[in-house]
CSV table of C-alpha atoms in Angstrom, one decimal:
chain,number,residue,atom,x,y,z
A,1262,UNK,CA,0.0,-0.1,0.1
A,1263,UNK,CA,0.9,3.7,-0.2
A,1264,UNK,CA,-0.4,6.7,0.6
A,1265,UNK,CA,1.2,10.3,0.4
A,1266,UNK,CA,5.0,9.7,1.2
A,1267,UNK,CA,4.4,6.3,3.1
A,1268,UNK,CA,4.3,2.8,1.9
A,1269,UNK,CA,4.7,-0.6,3.0
A,1270,UNK,CA,3.8,-4.5,2.3
A,1271,UNK,CA,1.0,-5.0,4.8
A,1272,UNK,CA,0.8,-8.7,5.5
A,1273,UNK,CA,-2.5,-9.0,6.5
A,1274,UNK,CA,-5.8,-6.8,7.6
A,1275,UNK,CA,-8.2,-8.9,9.7
A,1276,UNK,CA,-11.6,-8.2,11.3
A,1277,UNK,CA,-11.6,-10.4,14.2
A,1278,UNK,CA,-14.6,-12.3,15.4
A,1279,UNK,CA,-14.0,-11.8,19.1
A,1280,UNK,CA,-14.7,-7.8,18.9
A,1281,UNK,CA,-15.8,-7.2,15.0
A,1282,UNK,CA,-12.8,-4.6,14.9
A,1283,UNK,CA,-10.5,-4.1,12.0
A,1284,UNK,CA,-6.5,-5.0,12.7
A,1285,UNK,CA,-3.6,-4.8,11.1
A,1286,UNK,CA,-1.3,-8.1,11.3
A,1287,UNK,CA,2.1,-8.6,10.4
A,1288,UNK,CA,4.1,-11.8,9.9
A,1289,UNK,CA,7.8,-12.0,11.5
A,1290,UNK,CA,10.3,-14.9,11.3
A,1291,UNK,CA,13.4,-15.3,13.1
A,1292,UNK,CA,16.0,-17.8,14.1
A,1293,UNK,CA,15.8,-16.7,17.7
A,1294,UNK,CA,13.0,-16.9,20.2
A,1295,UNK,CA,11.6,-13.5,20.9
A,1296,UNK,CA,11.6,-12.0,24.5
A,1297,UNK,CA,9.8,-9.7,26.5
A,1298,UNK,CA,11.8,-6.4,25.0
A,1299,UNK,CA,10.8,-7.7,21.6
A,1300,UNK,CA,7.3,-7.7,22.2
A,1301,UNK,CA,7.5,-4.5,23.9
A,1302,UNK,CA,9.1,-2.5,21.2
A,1303,UNK,CA,6.0,-3.1,19.2
A,1304,UNK,CA,4.4,-0.3,21.2
A,1305,UNK,CA,6.6,2.1,19.5
A,1306,UNK,CA,7.0,1.0,16.1
A,1307,UNK,CA,7.1,3.3,13.1
A,1308,UNK,CA,6.6,0.0,10.9
A,1309,UNK,CA,3.3,-0.5,12.9
A,1310,UNK,CA,2.2,2.9,12.9
A,1311,UNK,CA,2.8,3.5,8.9
A,1312,UNK,CA,0.6,0.3,8.4
A,1313,UNK,CA,-2.2,1.6,10.5
A,1314,UNK,CA,-2.2,4.9,8.4
A,1315,UNK,CA,-1.8,3.0,5.4
A,1316,UNK,CA,-4.9,0.4,6.1
A,1317,UNK,CA,-7.0,3.5,7.2
A,1318,UNK,CA,-6.4,5.6,4.1
A,1319,UNK,CA,-6.9,2.6,1.9
A,1320,UNK,CA,-10.1,1.5,3.6
A,1321,UNK,CA,-11.3,4.5,5.0
A,1322,UNK,CA,-11.7,2.9,8.6
A,1323,UNK,CA,-9.4,3.2,11.5
A,1324,UNK,CA,-7.7,-0.2,12.5
A,1325,UNK,CA,-8.2,-0.7,16.1
A,1326,UNK,CA,-4.7,-1.9,16.4
A,1327,UNK,CA,-1.7,-4.2,15.4
A,1328,UNK,CA,-0.9,-7.9,15.9
A,1329,UNK,CA,2.2,-9.5,15.1
A,1330,UNK,CA,2.4,-13.1,14.3
A,1331,UNK,CA,5.9,-14.4,15.0
A,1332,UNK,CA,7.4,-17.7,13.8
A,1333,UNK,CA,10.6,-18.9,15.4
A,1334,UNK,CA,12.5,-20.8,12.9
A,1335,UNK,CA,15.1,-22.6,15.0
A,1336,UNK,CA,16.7,-24.9,12.3
A,1337,UNK,CA,14.9,-27.9,13.5
A,1338,UNK,CA,15.1,-30.8,10.9
A,1339,UNK,CA,11.5,-31.6,11.9
A,1340,UNK,CA,10.6,-28.0,11.3
A,1341,UNK,CA,8.7,-25.7,13.9
A,1342,UNK,CA,6.8,-26.8,16.6
A,1343,UNK,CA,3.4,-25.6,17.7
A,1344,UNK,CA,4.9,-23.3,20.4
A,1345,UNK,CA,7.3,-21.8,18.0
A,1346,UNK,CA,3.9,-19.8,16.5
A,1347,UNK,CA,3.2,-17.0,18.8
A,1348,UNK,CA,0.9,-14.1,18.3
A,1349,UNK,CA,1.2,-11.0,20.0
A,1350,UNK,CA,-1.3,-8.3,20.6
A,1351,UNK,CA,-3.3,-6.1,20.0
A,1352,UNK,CA,-1.0,-3.3,20.3
A,1353,UNK,CA,-3.2,-0.2,20.0
A,1354,UNK,CA,-2.0,3.5,19.2
A,1355,UNK,CA,-3.6,6.7,20.1
A,1356,UNK,CA,-4.6,9.3,17.7
A,1357,UNK,CA,-2.1,11.4,19.4
A,1358,UNK,CA,0.9,8.7,19.1
A,1359,UNK,CA,0.3,8.2,15.5
A,1360,UNK,CA,0.4,11.9,15.1
A,1361,UNK,CA,3.7,12.1,16.9
A,1362,UNK,CA,5.0,9.2,14.8
A,1363,UNK,CA,4.0,11.2,11.6
A,1364,UNK,CA,5.6,14.2,12.8
A,1365,UNK,CA,8.8,12.3,13.6
A,1366,UNK,CA,8.6,10.6,10.0
A,1367,UNK,CA,8.2,14.2,8.5
A,1368,UNK,CA,11.3,15.1,10.4
A,1369,UNK,CA,13.5,12.6,9.2
A,1370,UNK,CA,12.5,13.4,5.9
A,1371,UNK,CA,13.7,16.7,6.3
A,1372,UNK,CA,16.9,15.3,7.4
A,1373,UNK,CA,17.0,13.0,4.3
A,1374,UNK,CA,16.6,16.0,2.1
A,1375,UNK,CA,19.5,18.1,4.0
A,1376,UNK,CA,21.5,15.1,3.8
A,1377,UNK,CA,21.1,14.5,0.1
A,1378,UNK,CA,22.3,18.1,-0.2
A,1379,UNK,CA,25.3,17.9,2.2
A,1380,UNK,CA,26.1,14.3,2.4
A,1381,UNK,CA,29.3,15.2,4.6
A,1382,UNK,CA,27.1,15.9,7.3
A,1383,UNK,CA,25.7,12.7,7.9
A,1384,UNK,CA,26.6,11.1,11.2
A,1385,UNK,CA,26.0,7.5,12.4
A,1386,UNK,CA,23.4,7.1,15.3
A,1387,UNK,CA,24.2,4.0,17.6
A,1388,UNK,CA,20.6,4.4,19.5
A,1389,UNK,CA,17.8,1.9,19.0
A,1390,UNK,CA,14.7,0.7,20.6
A,1391,UNK,CA,15.5,-2.5,20.5
A,1392,UNK,CA,19.1,-4.0,20.2
A,1393,UNK,CA,21.0,-7.1,21.2
A,1394,UNK,CA,17.9,-8.9,22.6
A,1395,UNK,CA,17.1,-6.0,25.1
A,1396,UNK,CA,14.9,-3.1,25.1
A,1397,UNK,CA,16.1,0.7,25.3
A,1398,UNK,CA,15.7,1.6,28.9
A,1399,UNK,CA,13.7,4.6,28.0
A,1400,UNK,CA,11.3,2.6,25.8
A,1401,UNK,CA,8.5,3.0,28.2
A,1402,UNK,CA,8.7,6.7,27.8
A,1403,UNK,CA,8.5,6.5,23.9
A,1404,UNK,CA,6.0,4.2,23.9
A,1405,UNK,CA,3.5,6.2,26.3
A,1406,UNK,CA,1.0,8.2,25.0
A,1407,UNK,CA,2.4,11.8,24.6
A,1408,UNK,CA,-0.2,13.2,26.9
A,1409,UNK,CA,0.9,11.0,29.9
A,1410,UNK,CA,4.8,11.3,29.0
A,1411,UNK,CA,5.4,14.5,30.8
A,1412,UNK,CA,3.7,13.0,33.9
A,1413,UNK,CA,5.6,9.8,33.7
A,1414,UNK,CA,9.0,11.5,33.7
A,1415,UNK,CA,7.9,13.8,36.8
A,1416,UNK,CA,7.0,10.7,38.6
A,1417,UNK,CA,10.2,8.9,37.8
A,1418,UNK,CA,12.4,12.1,38.4
A,1419,UNK,CA,10.7,12.4,42.1
A,1420,UNK,CA,11.2,8.9,42.8
A,1421,UNK,CA,14.8,8.8,41.9
A,1422,UNK,CA,14.5,6.6,38.9
A,1423,UNK,CA,15.7,9.3,36.5
A,1424,UNK,CA,18.4,11.8,37.2
A,1425,UNK,CA,19.0,14.9,35.3
A,1426,UNK,CA,22.8,15.5,34.8
A,1427,UNK,CA,24.8,18.0,32.8
A,1428,UNK,CA,25.9,16.4,29.4
A,1429,UNK,CA,29.6,15.4,29.8
A,1430,UNK,CA,30.5,12.5,27.5
A,1431,UNK,CA,34.1,12.5,29.0
A,1432,UNK,CA,32.6,11.6,32.4
A,1433,UNK,CA,30.3,8.9,31.1
A,1434,UNK,CA,30.3,5.7,33.4
């Protein structure tokens, strides 16, 4: 599907019998078993948000959420076992969260255009929401609805879970 500047290969759009609502369902296969962090990262996924936007534009109906079908391909000669087929969801994205991710994509497009004009300014980023089988420690904040994020940060600052320090890369631990 494509709409505007976004496009994607949407695996399936389903209407679940359980609730009658429309969902986007994506199939993933991997040679490692997914863990809690893998599932959690779907709460802040540009891929999921783009697919929700594409399906809504195509069908004129807002999907209720996103599901992930995952097949763990372990390399066993007898093939996958029933427990290797997992389903996770529904992951819901509020209108505010989807709007925030759209703004992020628009910002990235601006950066891409800038870097096309000045490729010498490109810098490598090592940040990732999910990397080396673990979720970023800040994923909960990024995954939260924008309206709730400020309260979450204030709460965690008050509890000492977050600490504000001056940026000093030379003094990092």
